[in-house]
Structures are given as structure tokens and as C-alpha cells.
Short mmCIF file of C-alpha atoms in Angstrom, two decimals:
data_model
loop_
_atom_site.label_atom_id
_atom_site.label_comp_id
_atom_site.label_asym_id
_atom_site.label_seq_id
_atom_site.Cartn_x
_atom_site.Cartn_y
_atom_site.Cartn_z
CA MET W 986 73.05 105.05 75.17
CA GLU W 987 74.90 106.30 72.23
CA LYS W 988 71.84 105.28 69.54
CA TYR W 989 69.28 107.10 72.27
CA VAL W 990 71.34 110.30 72.17
CA TRP W 991 72.04 110.27 68.34
CA GLU W 992 68.47 110.50 67.82
CA VAL W 993 67.20 113.42 70.25
CA TYR W 994 69.76 114.68 68.29
CA MET W 995 68.78 114.19 64.71
CA SER W 996 65.35 114.97 66.04
CA ILE W 997 65.77 117.71 67.13
CA ALA W 998 67.78 118.64 63.86
CA ARG W 999 64.86 117.85 62.14
CA GLN W 1000 62.63 119.75 63.71
CA ARG W 1001 65.34 122.87 63.47
CA LEU W 1002 65.28 122.36 59.70
CA LEU W 1003 60.57 121.99 59.80
CA GLU W 1004 61.23 124.92 61.77
CA ARG W 1005 63.17 126.53 58.08
CA LEU W 1006 61.34 125.68 55.81
CA LEU W 1007 57.97 126.90 57.80
CA SER W 1008 59.65 130.63 57.97
CA THR W 1009 60.86 130.16 54.88
CA PHE W 1010 57.79 129.62 52.73
CA GLY W 1011 55.20 131.17 55.21
CA GLU W 1012 51.33 129.71 54.12
CA GLU W 1013 51.93 128.48 51.94
CA LEU W 1014 53.85 125.44 50.51
CA PRO W 1015 56.48 125.37 48.05
CA GLY W 1016 54.33 124.79 44.39
CA PRO W 1017 55.72 120.76 42.14
CA SER W 1018 57.47 122.54 39.59
CA LEU W 1019 59.98 123.34 42.76
CA SER W 1020 62.51 120.78 42.56
CA LEU W 1021 64.10 119.84 46.29
CA ARG W 1022 67.64 121.33 45.65
CA GLU W 1023 65.11 124.64 44.76
CA ILE W 1024 63.28 124.21 48.18
CA ALA W 1025 66.26 123.86 49.65
CA THR W 1026 68.08 126.48 48.57
CA ARG W 1027 65.59 129.30 49.31
CA ALA W 1028 65.53 127.20 52.75
CA GLY W 1029 69.32 128.01 52.95
CA THR W 1030 70.22 124.57 53.75
CA SER W 1031 71.54 121.53 51.52
CA HIS W 1032 69.22 119.50 48.85
CA ALA W 1033 71.08 115.94 51.12
CA LEU W 1034 70.26 117.14 54.15
CA LEU W 1035 66.12 117.92 53.03
CA ARG W 1036 66.66 114.85 51.80
CA TYR W 1037 68.21 112.77 54.42
CA HIS W 1038 65.22 113.93 56.58
CA PHE W 1039 62.19 114.28 54.74
CA GLY W 1040 63.49 111.91 52.11
CA SER W 1041 62.15 113.28 49.56
CA HIS W 1042 59.87 116.34 47.53
CA ALA W 1043 56.55 115.02 49.42
CA GLY W 1044 58.16 113.72 52.14
CA VAL W 1045 58.80 117.31 52.38
CA LEU W 1046 55.19 118.70 51.34
CA THR W 1047 53.64 116.25 53.69
CA ALA W 1048 55.66 117.54 56.70
CA MET W 1049 54.83 121.21 56.99
CA LEU W 1050 51.89 120.78 55.95
CA VAL W 1051 50.89 118.70 59.51
CA ALA W 1052 52.77 120.42 60.70
CA GLN W 1053 50.81 123.25 60.24
CA ARG W 1054 47.56 121.43 60.66
CA GLU W 1055 48.61 120.29 64.26
CA GLN W 1056 49.44 124.70 65.26
CA ASP W 1057 45.71 124.54 64.00
CA ASN W 1058 44.00 121.59 65.48
CA GLU W 1059 45.81 123.45 69.30
CA VAL W 1060 43.81 126.26 68.57
CA LEU W 1061 40.54 124.45 67.26
CA ILE W 1062 41.91 121.95 70.87
CA ARG W 1063 41.35 124.70 73.39
CA GLY W 1064 38.21 126.76 72.21
CA SER W 1065 36.55 123.38 71.79
CA GLY W 1066 35.90 122.37 75.90
CA SER W 1067 32.04 124.62 76.20
CA ALA W 1068 31.25 124.90 71.55
CA ASN W 1069 28.33 122.69 70.52
CA PHE W 1070 28.92 120.99 67.66
CA PRO W 1071 27.54 123.60 65.45
CA ASP W 1072 29.47 125.60 66.89
CA LEU W 1073 32.57 123.95 66.34
CA VAL W 1074 31.60 123.41 63.01
CA GLU W 1075 32.11 126.95 62.81
CA ARG W 1076 34.90 127.72 64.10
CA ILE W 1077 36.66 125.56 61.91
CA TRP W 1078 34.92 127.35 59.51
CA GLU W 1079 36.45 130.20 60.29
CA LEU W 1080 39.98 129.70 61.21
CA TYR W 1081 40.65 128.26 57.60
CA THR W 1082 38.28 129.93 55.39
CA HIS W 1083 40.71 133.83 57.49
CA PRO W 1084 42.84 134.85 54.23
CA LYS W 1085 46.24 134.32 57.03
CA ARG W 1086 44.96 130.50 56.29
CA ILE W 1087 43.51 130.05 53.44
CA ALA W 1088 46.84 129.30 51.57
CA ARG W 1089 46.83 126.25 53.55
CA VAL W 1090 43.34 125.27 53.07
CA ARG W 1091 44.96 125.45 48.97
CA SER W 1092 47.74 123.47 50.13
CA PHE W 1093 45.97 121.22 51.52
CA PHE W 1094 43.88 120.02 48.63
CA LEU W 1095 47.49 120.47 46.30
CA VAL W 1096 48.88 117.32 48.72
CA ALA W 1097 45.71 115.17 48.44
CA GLY W 1098 45.85 115.44 45.01
CA LEU W 1099 50.02 114.41 45.12
CA ALA W 1100 48.88 112.10 47.51
CA ALA W 1101 45.51 110.73 45.88
CA GLN W 1102 48.27 110.32 42.26
CA GLY W 1103 50.60 109.33 43.08
CA ASP W 1104 52.78 107.42 45.49
CA SER W 1105 50.81 107.22 48.68
CA GLU W 1106 53.27 105.99 51.21
CA ALA W 1107 55.04 109.31 50.48
CA PHE W 1108 52.61 111.39 51.88
CA THR W 1109 51.60 108.39 54.79
CA ASP W 1110 51.47 110.98 58.27
CA PHE W 1111 49.79 113.71 55.40
CA ILE W 1112 46.96 110.39 55.46
CA SER W 1113 46.75 109.55 59.25
CA SER W 1114 46.09 112.95 59.90
CA LEU W 1115 43.15 113.59 57.91
CA GLY W 1116 41.55 112.19 61.07
CA ASP W 1117 41.81 114.58 63.32
CA LEU W 1118 39.23 117.11 62.54
CA SER W 1119 36.47 113.67 62.42
CA SER W 1120 37.78 112.83 65.82
CA LEU W 1121 37.25 116.20 67.73
CA LEU W 1122 34.19 116.73 65.76
CA ALA W 1123 32.84 112.89 66.99
CA ASP W 1124 33.93 114.43 70.93
CA VAL W 1125 32.17 117.34 71.13
CA ALA W 1126 28.71 115.40 69.01
CA ARG W 1127 29.01 112.48 72.17
CA ARG W 1128 28.91 115.66 74.75
CA ASP W 1129 26.48 117.10 72.72
CA GLY W 1130 24.16 113.66 73.50
CA ASP W 1131 25.10 110.86 70.39
CA SER W 1132 25.42 107.72 70.50
CA GLU W 1133 29.23 106.24 69.20
CA GLU W 1134 27.97 104.99 66.36
CA GLY W 1135 26.07 108.09 65.34
CA ALA W 1136 28.25 110.71 66.75
CA VAL W 1137 31.96 108.91 64.08
CA VAL W 1138 29.11 108.29 61.47
CA ARG W 1139 27.62 113.00 61.75
CA ALA W 1140 31.82 113.75 62.79
CA THR W 1141 33.07 112.05 59.32
CA VAL W 1142 30.39 113.40 57.06
CA THR W 1143 30.44 116.81 58.27
CA VAL W 1144 34.26 116.97 57.64
CA ALA W 1145 33.74 115.63 54.47
CA ALA W 1146 31.30 118.67 53.55
CA ILE W 1147 33.29 120.57 55.35
CA ARG W 1148 35.90 120.58 52.84
CA GLY W 1149 33.95 120.44 49.74
CA LEU W 1150 32.44 123.45 50.65
CA LEU W 1151 36.37 124.47 51.53
CA LEU W 1152 37.13 123.50 47.88
CA GLN W 1153 34.51 125.82 46.54
CA GLU W 1154 35.82 128.35 48.35
CA VAL W 1155 39.27 128.42 46.97
CA LEU W 1156 38.05 127.82 43.63
CA ALA W 1157 34.75 129.35 43.44
CA PRO W 1158 33.83 131.11 46.31
CA GLY W 1159 29.47 131.22 46.76
CA ALA W 1160 26.39 133.18 48.75
CA LEU W 1161 25.18 129.66 50.15
CA THR W 1162 27.97 129.08 52.75
CA ARG W 1163 25.93 130.05 55.37
CA PRO W 1164 22.20 127.89 55.02
CA ALA W 1165 25.12 125.01 53.76
CA LEU W 1166 26.88 124.91 57.58
CA ARG W 1167 23.75 125.12 58.48
CA LEU W 1168 22.69 122.05 57.13
CA ILE W 1169 25.99 120.90 57.50
CA CYS W 1170 25.14 121.33 61.55
CA GLN W 1171 21.52 119.07 60.90
CA LEU W 1172 23.74 116.35 60.03
CA GLY W 1173 22.61 113.01 62.05
CA SER W 1174 21.80 115.47 64.94
CA PRO W 1175 19.55 113.93 67.69
CA SER W 1176 17.82 117.31 67.83
CA ALA W 1177 18.66 119.01 64.95
CA GLU W 1178 15.94 122.43 65.51
CA ALA W 1179 18.53 122.44 68.23
CA HIS W 1180 22.20 122.20 65.92
CA THR W 1181 21.84 125.21 63.84
CA VAL W 1182 24.60 127.48 62.81
CA PRO W 1183 22.56 130.37 63.97
CA ASP W 1184 22.14 133.61 61.14
CA GLY W 1185 24.37 136.05 60.01
CA SER W 1186 26.42 137.30 57.00
CA GLU W 1187 29.78 136.33 56.45
CA ARG W 1188 32.61 137.35 58.91
CA ARG W 1189 35.63 137.90 57.70
CA PRO W 1190 38.21 138.95 59.99
#
């Protein structure tokens, strides 16, 4: 019983510390040049606590980004009940290209880059979360009439394409986003003509 109470207490303490980090740094994650001690100082906590709850600098980045992505997924899930595949693709795009969230896109590629070239075990939670969007899109694809395998493949390819476009949006924004999104929605569709993103100019809330 005492062990359970202690585990609950530490879980709450970790969550509160995570909330403090998110509040301190906002949409931007601490840069790789910041040490764990510097992160602790800015957040008004101790280096020891950060190391205890998150293990390392990589652990802090992973925990923060996973928490942000969970918030984004909740937003997308709330709007996916009546959405078809292209609707959801467009909602994902609009969510992540919103001026208030573009920093999360930069953070995503920062952590992805660190995970690719470093110790992947330090980014386990982040890597495990990479399939969230694919799962959501696959569910909608099945509802639209895709087969089980077709839905999974279509969702996987779509997420990869969206992330490629988001990387371009961060590095060198282009004018071909709308045609690219339209093509993405047609990939693997049971009815390519039915699954298209409506024409229109880029919407920037």
C-alpha cells in the first residue's frame, strides 16, 4: 500500500513538473544548447528533480513534446467523428500550420533528428507516439470503405507525406501545398474522385 501511495505521489509530482516546464517554455522546447541545469533554472526547479523524473535532457524534450502531441490528438479526435479522410487530412494540416503551433512542428523535427542520430532509448516515448496520427487516419479510412490493410497503408503513407510537407513549411514554404494535399488524399483511395481536398486558397487562421 505504501509503495502504491508513493508511486501515485511521484506521478503527480512529475506531472506538475511537466506542466511547469510547458508553462515556462510555451510552444518552443528548450534548445539543445541549453543544459539541464539551465532548463531547471528557467523553470524555477532543481537540476536534481529534472534528472530524477525525466532522466536526461533528452527525457525532458521527449516528455514535453509527447504531452503537446497528446493535446493535439485530443483536438483532432474531437473533430474526427463525422470527418472523412480528406477532411481529417486538412484538419491535421491546419492544426499544425496555425501560427500558434508551428513551433511544435519545429520541435517535432528537432526531437526526431536527435532520436535518429543519438541514443534511441532516450526517446522511447516519442518514438512510441509516432503512430498516433496513423491510427486515427486509418480508423477514418476504414469508415470511408478502405480494407483493413488498405487503411493502414494509406494512413502510413499519408502521415509520411504530411510530415514531409511540414518540414518544407518550416524550411522553405512553397506554393504547392494545396495540390500536394489533394494528391495525398487520393493515394490509395477506394474512390479517388470522391476523396479530394476542396479547392481554395491557403487558409491561415
